[in-house]
Structure formats: structure tokens, C-alpha cells
PDB file of C-alpha atoms in Angstrom:
ATOM      1  CA  MET A   1      10.232  66.044 -46.527  1.00 52.00           C
ATOM      2  CA  THR A   2       7.520  63.193 -45.448  1.00 56.00           C
ATOM      3  CA  GLU A   3       3.982  63.473 -45.989  1.00 61.00           C
ATOM      4  CA  LYS A   4       1.272  62.260 -43.371  1.00 64.00           C
ATOM      5  CA  ILE A   5      -1.496  60.259 -44.999  1.00 63.00           C
ATOM      6  CA  GLN A   6      -4.819  59.941 -43.209  1.00 65.00           C
ATOM      7  CA  LYS A   7      -7.061  57.952 -43.868  1.00 72.00           C
ATOM      8  CA  GLN A   8     -10.495  58.233 -43.721  1.00 81.00           C
ATOM      9  CA  VAL A   9     -11.777  56.669 -40.424  1.00 80.00           C
ATOM     10  CA  SER A  10     -14.900  55.686 -39.646  1.00 81.00           C
ATOM     11  CA  ILE A  11     -16.629  54.680 -36.096  1.00 84.00           C
ATOM     12  CA  ALA A  12     -17.487  51.425 -37.866  1.00 81.00           C
ATOM     13  CA  ASP A  13     -14.060  50.679 -37.958  1.00 77.00           C
ATOM     14  CA  PHE A  14     -13.788  50.311 -34.040  1.00 78.00           C
ATOM     15  CA  LEU A  15     -17.112  47.969 -33.602  1.00 81.00           C
ATOM     16  CA  LEU A  16     -15.895  44.284 -33.024  1.00 76.00           C
ATOM     17  CA  LYS A  17     -17.318  41.751 -35.200  1.00 79.00           C
ATOM     18  CA  ASP A  18     -16.275  39.496 -32.442  1.00 70.00           C
ATOM     19  CA  VAL A  19     -16.207  40.635 -28.926  1.00 69.00           C
ATOM     20  CA  THR A  20     -15.111  36.889 -27.979  1.00 68.00           C
ATOM     21  CA  VAL A  21     -11.573  38.106 -28.963  1.00 67.00           C
ATOM     22  CA  LEU A  22     -11.133  39.806 -25.657  1.00 70.00           C
ATOM     23  CA  GLU A  23     -12.049  36.566 -24.092  1.00 81.00           C
ATOM     24  CA  GLU A  24      -8.761  34.772 -24.274  1.00 87.00           C
ATOM     25  CA  LYS A  25      -8.355  30.934 -22.543  1.00 92.00           C
ATOM     26  CA  LYS A  26      -5.134  29.804 -22.048  1.00 93.00           C
ATOM     27  CA  GLU A  27      -4.189  26.125 -20.069  1.00 95.00           C
ATOM     28  CA  LEU A  28      -1.544  25.462 -17.837  1.00 95.00           C
ATOM     29  CA  ILE A  29      -0.346  22.030 -16.761  1.00 96.00           C
ATOM     30  CA  PHE A  30       0.839  21.179 -13.498  1.00 96.00           C
ATOM     31  CA  PRO A  31       2.373  17.670 -13.109  1.00 96.00           C
ATOM     32  CA  GLN A  32       0.488  16.949  -9.556  1.00 95.00           C
ATOM     33  CA  PHE A  33      -2.794  17.477 -11.185  1.00 96.00           C
ATOM     34  CA  GLN A  34      -4.499  15.006 -13.823  1.00 96.00           C
ATOM     35  CA  VAL A  35      -6.356  18.128 -15.283  1.00 97.00           C
ATOM     36  CA  PRO A  36      -4.754  21.360 -16.368  1.00 97.00           C
ATOM     37  CA  TRP A  37      -5.543  24.514 -15.015  1.00 97.00           C
ATOM     38  CA  ILE A  38      -7.696  27.332 -17.005  1.00 97.00           C
ATOM     39  CA  ILE A  39      -7.207  30.822 -17.147  1.00 97.00           C
ATOM     40  CA  ARG A  40      -8.987  33.761 -18.912  1.00 95.00           C
ATOM     41  CA  SER A  41      -8.310  37.104 -19.900  1.00 93.00           C
ATOM     42  CA  LEU A  42      -9.964  40.056 -17.940  1.00 92.00           C
ATOM     43  CA  GLY A  43     -11.520  42.984 -19.496  1.00 89.00           C
ATOM     44  CA  ALA A  44     -10.274  46.681 -18.659  1.00 88.00           C
ATOM     45  CA  ASP A  45     -13.728  47.480 -16.528  1.00 89.00           C
ATOM     46  CA  GLU A  46     -12.888  44.219 -14.497  1.00 91.00           C
ATOM     47  CA  PHE A  47      -9.468  45.231 -13.690  1.00 92.00           C
ATOM     48  CA  THR A  48     -10.813  48.747 -12.829  1.00 92.00           C
ATOM     49  CA  SER A  49     -13.358  47.290 -10.235  1.00 94.00           C
ATOM     50  CA  LEU A  50     -10.267  44.629  -8.869  1.00 94.00           C
ATOM     51  CA  ARG A  51      -8.126  47.457  -8.161  1.00 94.00           C
ATOM     52  CA  LYS A  52     -11.441  49.789  -6.316  1.00 93.00           C
ATOM     53  CA  SER A  53     -11.661  46.537  -4.147  1.00 93.00           C
ATOM     54  CA  ALA A  54      -7.857  46.516  -3.185  1.00 92.00           C
ATOM     55  CA  THR A  55      -7.950  50.223  -2.515  1.00 93.00           C
ATOM     56  CA  ARG A  56      -8.928  52.043   0.708  1.00 91.00           C
ATOM     57  CA  LYS A  57      -8.800  55.800   1.827  1.00 88.00           C
ATOM     58  CA  VAL A  58      -5.818  56.618   4.006  1.00 87.00           C
ATOM     59  CA  ARG A  59      -5.200  59.811   5.917  1.00 85.00           C
ATOM     60  CA  SER A  60      -1.612  61.079   4.675  1.00 84.00           C
ATOM     61  CA  LYS A  61       0.534  62.878   7.161  1.00 85.00           C
ATOM     62  CA  SER A  62      -0.743  66.297   6.033  1.00 86.00           C
ATOM     63  CA  GLY A  63      -4.290  64.751   7.243  1.00 85.00           C
ATOM     64  CA  GLN A  64      -5.748  64.737   3.294  1.00 86.00           C
ATOM     65  CA  LEU A  65      -7.547  61.543   2.621  1.00 87.00           C
ATOM     66  CA  VAL A  66      -5.708  59.846  -0.311  1.00 87.00           C
ATOM     67  CA  ALA A  67      -5.983  56.647  -1.883  1.00 88.00           C
ATOM     68  CA  ASP A  68      -4.070  53.703  -1.266  1.00 88.00           C
ATOM     69  CA  THR A  69      -3.906  50.484  -3.330  1.00 90.00           C
ATOM     70  CA  ASP A  70      -2.846  47.047  -1.717  1.00 90.00           C
ATOM     71  CA  GLN A  71      -0.774  45.627  -4.513  1.00 91.00           C
ATOM     72  CA  GLU A  72      -0.927  41.874  -2.858  1.00 92.00           C
ATOM     73  CA  ARG A  73      -4.667  42.223  -2.395  1.00 94.00           C
ATOM     74  CA  LEU A  74      -4.908  43.143  -6.027  1.00 93.00           C
ATOM     75  CA  GLY A  75      -2.382  40.507  -7.300  1.00 93.00           C
ATOM     76  CA  ASP A  76      -4.765  37.895  -4.881  1.00 94.00           C
ATOM     77  CA  LEU A  77      -7.944  39.614  -6.873  1.00 95.00           C
ATOM     78  CA  ILE A  78      -6.560  39.529  -9.979  1.00 95.00           C
ATOM     79  CA  LEU A  79      -5.735  35.475 -10.049  1.00 95.00           C
ATOM     80  CA  ALA A  80      -8.684  34.289  -8.265  1.00 96.00           C
ATOM     81  CA  ALA A  81     -10.679  36.527 -11.251  1.00 96.00           C
ATOM     82  CA  ALA A  82      -8.802  34.731 -13.651  1.00 96.00           C
ATOM     83  CA  VAL A  83      -8.465  31.437 -12.901  1.00 97.00           C
ATOM     84  CA  VAL A  84     -11.584  29.602 -14.122  1.00 96.00           C
ATOM     85  CA  GLN A  85     -10.429  25.911 -13.419  1.00 96.00           C
ATOM     86  CA  PRO A  86     -10.385  24.733 -10.567  1.00 97.00           C
ATOM     87  CA  GLU A  87     -12.875  26.755  -9.079  1.00 96.00           C
ATOM     88  CA  LEU A  88     -10.750  28.460  -6.133  1.00 96.00           C
ATOM     89  CA  ASP A  89     -13.642  29.582  -4.328  1.00 95.00           C
ATOM     90  CA  ASN A  90     -15.219  26.347  -4.247  1.00 96.00           C
ATOM     91  CA  PRO A  91     -16.136  25.751  -0.610  1.00 96.00           C
ATOM     92  CA  GLU A  92     -15.059  21.884  -0.326  1.00 96.00           C
ATOM     93  CA  LEU A  93     -11.683  22.836  -2.089  1.00 96.00           C
ATOM     94  CA  GLN A  94     -11.329  25.612   0.284  1.00 97.00           C
ATOM     95  CA  GLU A  95     -11.848  23.313   3.000  1.00 97.00           C
ATOM     96  CA  PHE A  96      -9.376  20.598   2.166  1.00 97.00           C
ATOM     97  CA  TYR A  97      -6.967  23.166   1.992  1.00 97.00           C
ATOM     98  CA  GLY A  98      -7.514  25.080   5.229  1.00 97.00           C
ATOM     99  CA  THR A  99      -8.285  28.494   3.454  1.00 96.00           C
ATOM    100  CA  VAL A 100     -11.950  29.019   3.437  1.00 96.00           C
ATOM    101  CA  GLY A 101     -12.593  32.382   1.873  1.00 94.00           C
ATOM    102  CA  ASP A 102      -9.684  33.167   0.346  1.00 96.00           C
ATOM    103  CA  ALA A 103      -9.226  32.009  -3.650  1.00 96.00           C
ATOM    104  CA  ALA A 104      -5.635  33.049  -4.115  1.00 95.00           C
ATOM    105  CA  ALA A 105      -4.524  31.543  -1.003  1.00 96.00           C
ATOM    106  CA  THR A 106      -6.034  28.023  -1.927  1.00 97.00           C
ATOM    107  CA  ALA A 107      -3.811  28.349  -5.296  1.00 96.00           C
ATOM    108  CA  ARG A 108      -0.657  29.228  -3.103  1.00 96.00           C
ATOM    109  CA  LYS A 109      -1.685  26.103  -1.083  1.00 96.00           C
ATOM    110  CA  MET A 110      -2.067  23.955  -4.434  1.00 97.00           C
ATOM    111  CA  LEU A 111       1.218  24.931  -6.404  1.00 97.00           C
ATOM    112  CA  LYS A 112       5.044  25.047  -5.139  1.00 96.00           C
ATOM    113  CA  ILE A 113       6.323  28.435  -5.728  1.00 95.00           C
ATOM    114  CA  GLY A 114       7.580  28.435  -9.194  1.00 95.00           C
ATOM    115  CA  GLN A 115       4.345  27.301 -10.193  1.00 96.00           C
ATOM    116  CA  TYR A 116       2.642  30.002  -8.587  1.00 96.00           C
ATOM    117  CA  VAL A 117       5.246  32.236 -10.156  1.00 94.00           C
ATOM    118  CA  ASP A 118       4.174  30.865 -13.412  1.00 95.00           C
ATOM    119  CA  LEU A 119       0.527  31.338 -12.891  1.00 96.00           C
ATOM    120  CA  GLN A 120       0.892  34.733 -12.118  1.00 94.00           C
ATOM    121  CA  GLU A 121       2.939  35.400 -14.782  1.00 93.00           C
ATOM    122  CA  THR A 122       0.671  33.496 -17.300  1.00 94.00           C
ATOM    123  CA  ILE A 123      -2.242  35.447 -16.256  1.00 94.00           C
ATOM    124  CA  THR A 124       0.061  38.809 -16.725  1.00 92.00           C
ATOM    125  CA  GLU A 125       0.546  37.839 -20.272  1.00 91.00           C
ATOM    126  CA  LEU A 126      -2.569  36.710 -21.169  1.00 91.00           C
ATOM    127  CA  ASN A 127      -3.970  40.042 -20.275  1.00 88.00           C
ATOM    128  CA  GLY A 128      -1.642  41.971 -22.755  1.00 85.00           C
ATOM    129  CA  PHE A 129       0.995  42.936 -20.099  1.00 79.00           C
ATOM    130  CA  ASP A 130       4.537  41.841 -20.122  1.00 69.00           C
ATOM    131  CA  ASP A 131       5.303  43.805 -16.750  1.00 54.00           C
ATOM    132  CA  SER A 132       4.155  42.453 -13.356  1.00 54.00           C
ATOM    133  CA  VAL A 133       1.343  43.840 -11.624  1.00 55.00           C
ATOM    134  CA  ASP A 134       3.094  45.929  -9.451  1.00 61.00           C
ATOM    135  CA  GLU A 135       4.581  47.688 -12.452  1.00 61.00           C
ATOM    136  CA  LEU A 136       1.059  47.906 -14.161  1.00 57.00           C
ATOM    137  CA  GLU A 137      -0.265  49.569 -11.190  1.00 64.00           C
ATOM    138  CA  ASP A 138       2.511  52.020 -11.435  1.00 67.00           C
ATOM    139  CA  GLU A 139       1.978  53.292 -14.710  1.00 62.00           C
ATOM    140  CA  LEU A 140      -2.079  53.657 -13.940  1.00 63.00           C
ATOM    141  CA  LYS A 141      -0.872  55.954 -11.176  1.00 65.00           C
ATOM    142  CA  LYS A 142       0.449  58.533 -13.647  1.00 59.00           C
TER     143      LYS A 142
END
């Protein structure tokens, strides 16, 4: 028979001594650019805000209002929030690439498809997930 040993836990055990441990950054090198792209991790509260921005109320067939999250929009919002460098919302950059008002579209214009997928995967991993954003959203719905 195994006994459970309970350790006396204090709330102080959950007070971060250094909150910067939640603020990770990572550099990505793409050969067509002379400087690296820099991405950052996002907090759970920031993700919640982004998810709400990508969600709208729609009527179901039964007439009920239900929340519908646009997964593609959510992915774009996460990418735009996570990329620190280059500044994807920079008007000059967006004008050059013909993507005014759309930070994620700017990234898509700047990168090859494989590079764009690498960027998305690195953002996902940096934020503590090995699953795709779609799988993450499915988990949150449960």
C-alpha cells in the first residue's frame, strides 16, 4: 500500500519571484532578411482577449445565440501579437507589401509558406503548446 505524503503548501509557493519567466522571447532567422525575427510568449489573459476578438455570436439552427470562434482570425491575431520584430503593424511595412491594416497578411507576404508554418509552430511551442492553435481551441471548448 502506498501512502500519500502531503507537503505543507503556502501561498508564497505560488508567488513568482521573477515574473519575467513568463515573458520568453526567441529569434528566428530567415535568409532573405539581414536581421532576425523576434517572437514573444503570450499570457493566458492576452490569449483570452484575442480569442474574444475572434469570436462572434451567431444564431444556431434552433435560433439560439452561440459563440463562434473564427480559427483563422484567432491564428492571425496570435501571430500578430507574438511577433515583436519586424513590427508587422508598421504602416510603411504594410504599404510596401500591400497589406494595410492586416499584420498577419504582412507576415504571409514576407515569408515562404514553409517559413510561415515554421513561424506559427515556433510561436505555438514558445507558448507552451505542442499542439496547433485549432487543437488548443478545441481543448478550451471542453
